Tab-separated table of C-alpha atoms in Angstrom:
chain	number	residue	atom	x	y	z
V	46	MET	CA	-6.153	-12.470	13.969
V	47	ARG	CA	-5.873	-15.173	10.649
V	48	ALA	CA	-6.995	-13.980	7.274
V	49	GLY	CA	-8.094	-16.097	3.810
V	50	ARG	CA	-5.600	-16.241	1.438
V	51	GLY	CA	-6.650	-12.722	-0.678
V	52	VAL	CA	-8.208	-11.713	1.059
V	53	SER	CA	-7.538	-8.188	3.553
V	54	ALA	CA	-6.688	-9.096	6.803
V	55	TRP	CA	-7.000	-5.479	7.689
V	56	ALA	CA	-10.578	-4.910	6.463
V	57	ARG	CA	-11.215	-8.684	8.304
V	58	PHE	CA	-9.641	-7.285	11.417
V	59	ASN	CA	-12.435	-3.752	11.226
V	60	ASN	CA	-14.691	-6.285	10.740
V	61	GLU	CA	-14.237	-8.570	13.084
V	62	TYR	CA	-14.187	-5.601	15.745
V	63	ARG	CA	-17.105	-4.234	14.473
V	64	LYS	CA	-18.902	-7.224	15.172
V	65	LEU	CA	-17.879	-6.837	17.964
V	66	ILE	CA	-19.119	-3.288	18.879
V	67	LEU	CA	-22.351	-4.676	17.658
V	68	ASP	CA	-22.537	-8.135	19.661
V	69	HIS	CA	-22.667	-5.245	22.516
V	70	GLY	CA	-25.805	-3.188	22.360
V	71	ALA	CA	-26.333	-0.275	23.811
V	72	GLU	CA	-23.852	-1.165	26.720
V	73	GLY	CA	-20.086	-1.822	27.506
V	74	PHE	CA	-16.440	-0.947	26.666
V	75	ALA	CA	-14.007	-0.588	24.831
V	76	ILE	CA	-9.604	0.738	24.509
V	77	ALA	CA	-8.367	0.446	20.480
V	78	THR	CA	-4.504	1.245	21.037
V	79	ASP	CA	-1.597	-0.026	19.473
V	80	LEU	CA	1.897	-0.719	20.576
V	81	THR	CA	5.202	2.008	20.541
V	82	SER	CA	7.948	1.163	18.146
V	83	PHE	CA	6.839	-2.217	17.370
V	84	PHE	CA	8.899	-3.660	14.840
V	85	GLU	CA	12.174	-1.613	16.492
V	86	HIS	CA	11.650	-3.347	19.523
V	87	ILE	CA	11.411	-6.954	18.619
V	88	SER	CA	14.703	-9.877	20.315
V	89	ILE	CA	15.459	-11.303	17.313
V	90	ARG	CA	16.140	-14.310	20.104
V	91	GLY	CA	12.213	-14.500	21.244
V	92	PHE	CA	11.157	-13.943	18.325
V	93	VAL	CA	14.290	-16.572	16.918
V	94	ALA	CA	12.306	-18.992	18.987
V	95	GLY	CA	8.666	-18.472	18.514
V	96	LEU	CA	9.599	-19.594	15.567
V	97	HIS	CA	11.213	-23.160	17.491
V	98	THR	CA	7.667	-22.444	19.515
V	99	ILE	CA	5.958	-23.180	16.260
V	100	LEU	CA	7.278	-25.745	14.344
V	101	ASP	CA	7.437	-27.906	17.244
V	102	LYS	CA	9.318	-30.400	16.685
V	103	SER	CA	10.250	-30.132	13.849
V	104	ALA	CA	12.467	-27.180	15.265
V	105	THR	CA	15.176	-29.615	14.940
V	106	ASP	CA	14.777	-30.507	10.508
V	107	PHE	CA	15.444	-26.245	9.909
V	108	ALA	CA	17.527	-26.145	12.978
V	109	ASP	CA	20.005	-24.662	10.447
V	110	GLU	CA	17.584	-22.611	8.770
V	111	LEU	CA	17.188	-20.845	11.452
V	112	SER	CA	20.794	-20.508	13.294
V	113	ALA	CA	21.064	-18.323	9.683
V	114	LEU	CA	17.912	-16.924	9.807
V	115	GLY	CA	19.157	-15.821	13.780
V	116	GLU	CA	22.069	-14.078	12.774
V	117	LEU	CA	21.291	-12.250	9.697
V	118	LEU	CA	19.095	-10.439	11.872
V	119	GLU	CA	21.584	-10.136	14.196
V	120	ALA	CA	23.661	-8.402	12.079
V	121	ALA	CA	20.790	-6.375	9.997
V	122	ALA	CA	19.346	-5.402	14.015
V	123	LEU	CA	20.496	-2.796	16.798
V	124	LYS	CA	21.250	-4.437	20.099
V	125	GLY	CA	20.042	-7.164	19.238
V	126	ARG	CA	16.648	-5.881	18.200
V	127	GLY	CA	14.419	-5.384	15.546
V	128	LEU	CA	12.755	-6.804	12.634
V	129	PRO	CA	12.281	-5.003	9.042
V	130	GLN	CA	9.149	-3.919	8.434
V	131	ASN	CA	6.823	-4.286	4.431
V	132	MET	CA	3.345	-5.491	4.200
V	133	ASP	CA	2.935	-9.050	4.747
V	134	ALA	CA	6.171	-9.278	6.133
V	135	SER	CA	5.186	-6.871	8.635
V	136	ARG	CA	2.299	-9.632	9.446
V	137	PHE	CA	4.227	-12.835	9.956
V	138	PHE	CA	6.626	-11.810	11.562
V	139	ALA	CA	4.080	-9.854	14.422
V	140	ASP	CA	1.982	-12.815	14.395
V	141	ILE	CA	5.582	-14.884	15.077
V	142	TYR	CA	6.194	-12.583	17.826
V	143	LEU	CA	3.012	-12.256	19.752
V	144	ARG	CA	1.969	-15.695	19.626
V	145	VAL	CA	2.235	-16.398	23.515
V	146	ILE	CA	0.762	-12.701	23.670
V	147	ASP	CA	-1.872	-13.675	22.013
V	148	ASP	CA	-3.324	-17.146	22.939
V	149	ARG	CA	-2.928	-15.203	26.868
V	150	LEU	CA	-5.183	-12.619	26.134
V	151	ARG	CA	-7.911	-14.429	23.932
V	152	ALA	CA	-8.103	-16.816	28.023
V	153	VAL	CA	-8.884	-13.641	29.413
V	154	PRO	CA	-12.370	-14.411	30.690
V	155	GLU	CA	-15.185	-12.251	29.279
V	156	LEU	CA	-13.031	-10.117	26.821
V	157	GLY	CA	-13.170	-9.436	23.345
V	158	TYR	CA	-9.667	-9.141	21.878
V	159	LEU	CA	-8.543	-8.641	18.009
V	160	ARG	CA	-4.971	-7.260	16.685
V	161	TYR	CA	-3.400	-6.444	13.635
V	162	VAL	CA	0.039	-5.725	13.271
V	163	ASP	CA	0.449	-3.342	16.594
V	164	ASP	CA	-3.106	-2.564	16.046
V	165	ILE	CA	-4.744	-4.285	19.157
V	166	ARG	CA	-9.273	-3.893	20.217
V	167	LEU	CA	-10.185	-5.357	23.545
V	168	VAL	CA	-14.552	-5.324	23.787
V	169	ALA	CA	-16.009	-6.347	27.108
V	170	LYS	CA	-19.287	-5.232	28.472
V	171	THR	CA	-17.984	-4.022	32.006
V	172	ARG	CA	-15.247	-1.152	32.402
V	173	GLY	CA	-13.962	-3.187	34.544
V	174	ALA	CA	-13.180	-6.113	32.540
V	175	VAL	CA	-11.727	-4.406	29.599
V	176	LEU	CA	-9.857	-2.648	32.285
V	177	ARG	CA	-8.263	-5.804	33.444
V	178	GLY	CA	-8.239	-6.716	30.228
V	179	LEU	CA	-6.324	-4.094	29.725
V	180	GLN	CA	-3.081	-4.706	32.928
V	181	GLU	CA	-2.554	-7.588	31.095
V	182	LEU	CA	-2.445	-6.998	27.884
V	183	GLU	CA	0.138	-4.487	29.139
V	184	ALA	CA	2.015	-7.271	31.682
V	185	GLN	CA	2.186	-9.294	28.894
V	186	LEU	CA	3.885	-6.773	25.845
V	187	LYS	CA	6.192	-6.024	29.501
V	188	ALA	CA	7.788	-8.864	29.384
V	189	ALA	CA	8.618	-9.549	26.055
V	190	GLY	CA	10.328	-5.607	25.475
V	191	LEU	CA	7.058	-3.773	23.707
V	192	PHE	CA	4.717	-1.020	25.932
V	193	LEU	CA	1.345	0.934	24.842
V	194	ASN	CA	1.511	3.979	22.584
V	195	SER	CA	-0.319	5.989	25.040
V	196	LYS	CA	-0.732	8.904	22.529
V	197	LYS	CA	-3.028	5.922	20.713
V	198	THR	CA	-4.532	4.263	23.632
V	199	GLU	CA	-7.959	5.230	24.352
V	200	LEU	CA	-11.280	4.038	26.001
V	201	ILE	CA	-14.233	3.488	24.056
V	202	ASP	CA	-17.793	3.312	26.435
V	203	ALA	CA	-20.947	3.045	24.315
V	204	ASP	CA	-22.401	6.512	24.596
V	205	ASP	CA	-19.286	8.102	22.838
V	206	ALA	CA	-19.498	8.733	19.703
V	207	GLU	CA	-16.447	6.016	18.509
V	208	TRP	CA	-19.032	2.904	19.762
V	209	ILE	CA	-21.583	4.376	16.861
V	210	HIS	CA	-18.920	4.950	14.113
V	211	ALA	CA	-17.278	2.102	14.759
V	212	GLN	CA	-20.472	-0.740	13.580
V	213	GLU	CA	-21.357	1.891	10.754
V	214	ALA	CA	-19.919	-0.534	7.428
V	215	ASP	CA	-21.936	1.301	5.082
V	216	HIS	CA	-18.825	2.764	3.413
V	217	ASP	CA	-17.904	-1.286	3.501
V	218	PHE	CA	-20.982	-1.629	1.889
V	219	LYS	CA	-20.398	0.021	-1.126
V	220	LEU	CA	-16.935	-0.816	-2.035
V	221	ALA	CA	-17.926	-4.750	-1.158
V	222	GLU	CA	-20.453	-3.955	-4.242
V	223	CYS	CA	-18.448	-2.207	-6.661
V	224	ASP	CA	-16.227	-5.273	-6.399
V	225	GLU	CA	-19.031	-7.137	-7.421
V	226	LEU	CA	-19.656	-4.999	-10.305
V	227	LEU	CA	-16.010	-5.370	-11.577
V	228	PHE	CA	-15.761	-8.812	-10.677
V	229	THR	CA	-18.684	-9.120	-13.044
V	230	ALA	CA	-17.523	-7.594	-14.983
V	231	THR	CA	-20.035	-7.157	-17.897
V	232	LYS	CA	-20.508	-3.173	-19.801
V	233	THR	CA	-23.487	-2.244	-17.218
V	234	LYS	CA	-21.963	-3.625	-14.383
V	235	VAL	CA	-18.342	-1.927	-14.889
V	236	GLU	CA	-20.503	1.740	-15.826
V	237	GLU	CA	-22.370	1.240	-12.147
V	238	CYS	CA	-19.007	0.728	-10.511
V	239	LEU	CA	-17.783	3.558	-12.425
V	240	ARG	CA	-20.753	6.054	-11.215
V	241	ILE	CA	-20.801	5.039	-7.781
V	242	ALA	CA	-16.779	5.258	-7.209
V	243	CYS	CA	-17.707	9.514	-8.871
V	244	ASN	CA	-20.209	9.938	-5.916
V	245	GLU	CA	-18.769	8.783	-3.549
V	246	LEU	CA	-15.392	10.327	-4.573
V	247	GLN	CA	-16.771	13.478	-4.724
V	248	ALA	CA	-18.437	12.961	-1.025
V	249	ALA	CA	-15.264	12.448	0.131
V	250	ARG	CA	-13.117	15.539	-0.911
V	251	LYS	CA	-15.939	17.664	0.056
V	252	HIS	CA	-15.584	16.093	3.919
V	253	GLY	CA	-12.250	15.810	3.580
V	254	LYS	CA	-12.443	12.195	3.593
V	255	ASP	CA	-8.941	11.018	2.518
V	256	ARG	CA	-9.401	6.762	3.415
V	257	LEU	CA	-12.126	7.620	1.482
V	258	ILE	CA	-10.761	9.055	-1.613
V	259	ARG	CA	-7.829	6.620	-1.599
V	260	ALA	CA	-10.733	3.100	-1.113
V	261	TYR	CA	-12.756	4.704	-4.094
V	262	GLY	CA	-9.083	6.057	-5.918
V	263	ASN	CA	-8.467	2.488	-6.247
V	264	ARG	CA	-11.797	0.734	-7.315
V	265	LEU	CA	-11.966	3.625	-9.985
V	266	LEU	CA	-8.117	2.642	-11.328
V	267	ARG	CA	-9.882	-0.578	-12.043
V	268	VAL	CA	-12.340	0.720	-13.914
V	269	ALA	CA	-9.799	2.491	-15.927
V	270	GLN	CA	-8.682	-0.699	-16.643
V	271	PHE	CA	-12.075	-0.338	-18.917
V	272	VAL	CA	-10.739	1.160	-22.035
V	273	GLY	CA	-14.603	1.804	-23.171
V	274	VAL	CA	-14.934	4.525	-19.316
V	275	ARG	CA	-11.372	4.845	-19.585
V	276	SER	CA	-11.010	8.862	-20.246
V	277	ASP	CA	-14.493	8.685	-17.848
V	278	ALA	CA	-12.716	6.754	-14.514
V	279	CYS	CA	-8.680	9.342	-15.904
V	280	GLN	CA	-10.704	12.458	-16.161
V	281	GLN	CA	-11.832	11.760	-11.790
V	282	LEU	CA	-8.497	10.440	-10.528
V	283	GLU	CA	-6.321	12.811	-12.424
V	284	ALA	CA	-8.316	15.781	-10.946
V	285	ILE	CA	-7.755	13.684	-7.455
V	286	ALA	CA	-3.985	12.535	-7.775
V	287	LEU	CA	-3.059	17.327	-8.676
V	288	ARG	CA	-5.056	18.106	-5.689
V	289	GLY	CA	-2.830	15.032	-3.882
V	290	PHE	CA	0.564	16.541	-4.935
V	291	ARG	CA	-0.344	19.502	-3.185
V	292	SER	CA	-2.067	19.049	-0.578
V	293	HIS	CA	-0.594	15.310	0.582
V	294	PRO	CA	2.153	15.152	-0.473
V	295	GLY	CA	3.797	12.219	1.287
V	296	ALA	CA	0.831	10.603	-0.404
V	297	ALA	CA	2.991	10.361	-3.375
V	298	ASP	CA	2.520	7.285	-3.751
V	299	LYS	CA	-0.345	7.197	-4.589
V	300	TRP	CA	-0.890	9.888	-6.558
V	301	ALA	CA	1.688	8.437	-8.848
V	302	GLU	CA	-0.535	5.483	-9.202
V	303	PHE	CA	-3.318	8.110	-9.471
V	304	ALA	CA	-2.264	9.960	-12.829
V	305	SER	CA	-0.874	6.786	-14.775
V	306	PRO	CA	-2.926	5.338	-16.485
V	307	ALA	CA	-4.008	8.601	-18.813
V	308	LEU	CA	-2.287	11.408	-17.724
V	309	SER	CA	-3.592	14.716	-19.727
V	310	GLN	CA	-0.974	17.114	-21.696
V	311	ASP	CA	-2.749	19.254	-18.326
V	312	GLY	CA	-2.019	16.966	-15.755
V	313	VAL	CA	1.815	17.507	-17.336
V	314	ARG	CA	1.985	21.348	-17.161
V	315	GLU	CA	0.652	20.501	-13.329
V	316	LEU	CA	2.733	17.965	-12.348
V	317	LEU	CA	5.563	20.487	-14.178
V	318	ALA	CA	4.084	23.549	-12.044
V	319	ILE	CA	4.690	21.667	-9.393
V	320	LEU	CA	8.170	20.706	-9.490
V	321	ASN	CA	9.453	23.956	-10.515
V	322	ALA	CA	7.570	25.521	-7.741
V	323	PRO	CA	9.047	26.241	-4.082
V	324	ASP	CA	6.464	25.701	-1.920
V	325	TYR	CA	5.714	22.240	-3.082
V	326	ASN	CA	8.949	21.093	-4.393
V	327	ALA	CA	11.047	20.627	-1.371
V	328	TYR	CA	11.050	16.846	-0.545
V	329	ALA	CA	12.609	14.642	-3.332
V	330	TRP	CA	10.777	11.945	-2.488
V	331	THR	CA	7.698	13.591	-3.490
V	332	ASN	CA	9.097	15.395	-6.875
V	333	MET	CA	10.245	11.203	-8.017
V	334	TRP	CA	6.730	10.469	-7.875
V	335	ALA	CA	6.146	12.966	-9.858
V	336	ILE	CA	7.969	12.722	-12.295
V	337	ILE	CA	6.946	8.789	-12.491
V	338	ALA	CA	4.193	9.919	-13.243
V	339	MET	CA	5.076	12.166	-16.092
V	340	ALA	CA	7.271	9.619	-17.263
V	341	ARG	CA	3.855	7.166	-17.985
V	342	ALA	CA	2.512	9.940	-20.373
V	343	GLN	CA	2.096	10.191	-23.682
V	344	SER	CA	4.123	12.837	-24.787
V	345	LEU	CA	6.046	15.767	-22.826
V	346	PRO	CA	6.229	18.929	-23.714
V	347	ALA	CA	9.924	21.258	-24.564
V	348	GLU	CA	9.597	22.615	-20.909
V	349	ALA	CA	9.164	19.352	-18.800
V	350	MET	CA	12.156	17.834	-20.462
V	351	ASP	CA	14.360	20.608	-20.225
V	352	LYS	CA	13.281	19.912	-16.271
V	353	LEU	CA	14.018	16.200	-16.789
V	354	ARG	CA	17.249	16.523	-18.140
V	355	ALA	CA	18.109	19.469	-15.925
V	356	LEU	CA	17.229	17.106	-12.609
V	357	ALA	CA	19.455	14.249	-14.358
V	358	PHE	CA	22.620	16.335	-14.687
V	359	ASP	CA	22.334	17.736	-11.068
V	360	ARG	CA	25.323	16.813	-8.956
V	361	ALA	CA	22.974	17.865	-5.884
V	362	GLN	CA	20.117	15.819	-5.729
V	363	PRO	CA	19.603	12.098	-4.994
V	364	ASP	CA	20.867	9.377	-6.833
V	365	TYR	CA	16.900	8.335	-7.036
V	366	LEU	CA	15.777	11.108	-8.091
V	367	ARG	CA	18.260	12.245	-10.893
V	368	GLY	CA	17.833	8.593	-11.937
V	369	TRP	CA	14.007	8.893	-12.472
V	370	ALA	CA	14.678	11.619	-14.314
V	371	ALA	CA	17.212	9.764	-16.864
V	372	VAL	CA	14.750	7.431	-17.253
V	373	ALA	CA	11.744	9.599	-17.824
V	374	PHE	CA	14.055	11.408	-20.115
V	375	ALA	CA	15.440	8.116	-21.952
V	376	ARG	CA	11.381	7.554	-22.996
V	377	HIS	CA	10.810	11.033	-24.274
V	378	GLY	CA	13.529	12.265	-25.749
V	379	ASP	CA	15.614	12.130	-29.182
V	380	GLY	CA	18.474	9.952	-29.972
V	381	LEU	CA	21.403	12.541	-28.887
V	382	ARG	CA	20.440	13.425	-25.450
V	383	ARG	CA	19.315	10.299	-24.922
V	384	GLY	CA	22.202	8.711	-25.396
V	385	GLU	CA	24.130	12.180	-22.805
V	386	ILE	CA	21.610	11.074	-20.759
V	387	VAL	CA	22.981	7.490	-20.449
V	388	ASP	CA	26.620	8.667	-20.482
V	389	ALA	CA	26.022	11.182	-17.193
V	390	CYS	CA	24.009	7.885	-15.181
V	391	LEU	CA	27.176	5.969	-16.371
V	392	THR	CA	30.489	8.115	-15.487
V	393	ASP	CA	29.047	10.868	-12.444
V	394	SER	CA	28.252	8.122	-9.575
V	395	ASN	CA	29.253	5.001	-8.324
V	396	SER	CA	25.778	4.595	-7.784
V	397	LEU	CA	24.302	1.605	-7.615
V	398	PHE	CA	20.674	3.403	-8.460
V	399	LEU	CA	22.011	4.810	-11.110
V	400	LYS	CA	23.961	2.121	-13.187
V	401	ARG	CA	20.226	0.727	-13.228
V	402	ALA	CA	18.320	4.175	-14.333
V	403	ALA	CA	21.743	4.115	-16.995
V	404	VAL	CA	21.034	0.482	-18.228
V	405	VAL	CA	16.399	1.201	-18.117
V	406	ALA	CA	16.973	4.001	-19.928
V	407	ALA	CA	19.344	2.202	-22.530
V	408	GLN	CA	16.823	0.602	-24.420
V	409	GLN	CA	15.584	3.353	-25.582
V	410	LEU	CA	18.799	4.179	-27.481
V	411	HIS	CA	19.072	2.184	-31.103
V	412	SER	CA	21.121	-1.141	-31.659
V	413	ILE	CA	24.554	-0.656	-31.745
V	414	MET	CA	24.788	2.641	-28.833
V	415	LYS	CA	22.498	-0.218	-26.642
V	416	ALA	CA	24.847	-3.327	-27.364
V	417	ASP	CA	27.944	-0.313	-26.393
V	418	ILE	CA	26.058	0.395	-22.862
V	419	ARG	CA	25.484	-3.664	-21.903
V	420	ALA	CA	29.639	-4.471	-22.920
V	421	GLN	CA	30.528	-1.020	-20.737
V	422	THR	CA	27.763	-2.221	-17.528
V	423	VAL	CA	28.074	-5.867	-17.261
V	424	GLY	CA	31.589	-5.571	-17.411
V	425	ARG	CA	31.853	-2.434	-14.838
V	426	ASP	CA	29.096	-4.695	-12.785
V	427	PRO	CA	28.078	-8.142	-13.170
V	428	MET	CA	25.766	-7.851	-11.254
V	429	LEU	CA	23.213	-5.964	-14.040
V	430	SER	CA	23.590	-8.725	-15.987
V	431	LEU	CA	20.866	-9.116	-14.514
V	432	LEU	CA	18.458	-6.799	-15.123
V	433	TRP	CA	19.394	-6.834	-18.544
V	434	GLU	CA	18.637	-10.208	-19.623
V	435	HIS	CA	14.486	-8.609	-17.116
V	436	LEU	CA	14.762	-6.144	-19.572
V	437	ASP	CA	15.321	-8.801	-22.748
V	438	ALA	CA	12.718	-11.197	-20.978
V	439	HIS	CA	9.903	-8.157	-20.477
V	440	PRO	CA	11.084	-4.961	-23.635
V	441	GLY	CA	8.958	-2.403	-24.422
V	442	TYR	CA	8.952	-0.594	-20.878
V	443	ASP	CA	6.369	-2.350	-19.500
V	444	TRP	CA	6.606	-0.498	-16.260
V	445	TYR	CA	4.573	1.941	-17.264
V	446	GLN	CA	1.931	0.106	-20.132
V	447	PHE	CA	-1.430	0.681	-17.696
V	448	SER	CA	-3.121	-3.002	-18.653
V	449	SER	CA	-6.401	-3.157	-19.941
V	450	ARG	CA	-9.325	-6.071	-19.451
V	451	ASP	CA	-12.211	-6.537	-22.294
V	452	PHE	CA	-15.537	-6.234	-20.683
V	453	ALA	CA	-17.036	-9.915	-19.718
V	454	GLU	CA	-19.687	-11.342	-21.381
V	455	ALA	CA	-23.052	-12.058	-20.051
V	456	SER	CA	-22.159	-16.142	-19.683
V	457	GLU	CA	-18.997	-15.158	-18.540
V	458	THR	CA	-20.278	-13.957	-14.717
V	459	ASP	CA	-20.066	-17.872	-12.729
V	460	LYS	CA	-17.263	-17.428	-11.803
V	461	LYS	CA	-16.383	-16.925	-8.319
V	462	MET	CA	-14.033	-15.347	-6.101
V	463	SER	CA	-12.352	-15.371	-2.336
V	464	PHE	CA	-14.614	-13.468	-0.141
V	465	TYR	CA	-15.725	-12.907	3.607
V	466	GLU	CA	-18.807	-12.242	5.593
V	467	ALA	CA	-18.410	-9.062	6.940
V	468	GLU	CA	-21.421	-7.340	9.720
V	469	GLY	CA	-22.448	-3.920	10.572
V	470	LEU	CA	-24.764	-1.206	10.490
V	471	VAL	CA	-25.600	0.216	6.681
V	472	LYS	CA	-28.372	2.868	6.739
V	473	GLY	CA	-28.815	1.302	10.238
V	474	ARG	CA	-29.467	-1.951	10.346
V	475	ARG	CA	-27.076	-5.315	11.153
V	476	THR	CA	-27.023	-5.948	7.932
V	477	LYS	CA	-24.637	-9.281	7.367
V	478	PHE	CA	-22.858	-9.153	4.109
V	479	LYS	CA	-20.234	-10.780	1.034
V	480	ALA	CA	-17.101	-8.852	1.302
V	481	TYR	CA	-14.148	-9.360	-1.605
V	482	SER	CA	-11.789	-7.277	-1.885
V	483	ARG	CA	-7.886	-8.427	-1.187
V	484	GLY	CA	-5.385	-5.949	-0.344
V	485	THR	CA	-5.194	-2.499	0.679
V	486	ASN	CA	-6.876	-2.638	-3.149
V	487	TYR	CA	-9.612	-2.775	-0.671
V	488	ASP	CA	-8.849	0.371	2.589
V	489	GLU	CA	-6.342	2.397	3.039
V	490	ARG	CA	-4.970	1.512	6.463
V	491	ASP	CA	-4.821	4.787	8.805
């Protein structure tokens, strides 16, 4: 399934699955499954062969490029299998490698077939039809060196709660409403989005619905771009972020994003307590995101600065944690101590990450020291010149600046944005509605 430009492919995949379930009403069967270690098992030769098939006659025009791509992927793979994974690249690789399988499953009579990367849905009117589809899927996958994840493969029938749940679209409808309000962007519309998102967040927190917390939190992040309502939005976001750092440290990057628009001093102290608490600071990756959130605060207390300095000098810590601590310290520290931090990053390690951190931290030094550091770093590693040039073109530490929007006038609301037609049960009634959201900002994939 290929989504339209700018529209969430994952959201459309779920919408198409919901429509298939709706079309079967009170009878039918479905199978939800995904593949075991999908990208790790993709054959490099099979992937490049898939590109040749798709390009067809044009493949001869790109023979050298395809050969080079194959060699690069082989160099990064283990025993000829495994592709890199990351967001849209993953979907592209999956669509290439599974194209033939997709076509064969879509040709199976009386079977609805959907796939998003390695998540697959089969829907049919009878149990026999859906199981025959599953058998065909397993056979096709085996030929490609892939296997279904048995722990995530389930047969669903019309009497299961999951069958009913798959038809529900109440939150998709509300999220789409929030998107339309934010796109219109008048003060009244943005305030209405704030109200909806806050109410739904409270309900999601009460019932522990993490997916909805992230989805409505994303809407509040967009509300926070409007300075007139930023304070109200940020109070909600900060509470979510601080709770998330403790309860779900694996999603620390999202909590740092939620904390960033206007982190309060109480929020800084809470993050510092997390860094200092043995029960929560076992994961350097989580700590890194806590430090990034602290760095984006308007100011830091002395105890936070001492913690950052200690981390930056601690050679037992991972380089990425030390580097971010140095950058955060440089933003908030005084001149001499900034210089000390930069020197430590340059001289204590051969780590390229720490060298890059030193370059970023050096942007806070006065011009003479900054020029000296630049000469040192470029002389030692010419690759760092690219980072210096980027920072010259983007001064002011723009990585922590939160974007701002002005409220729109009523006369400015006639613009259009990309959408797809969603369908599902809204308050128990089958409803069609426009869904506008983009990428992971629409919702979070489980």
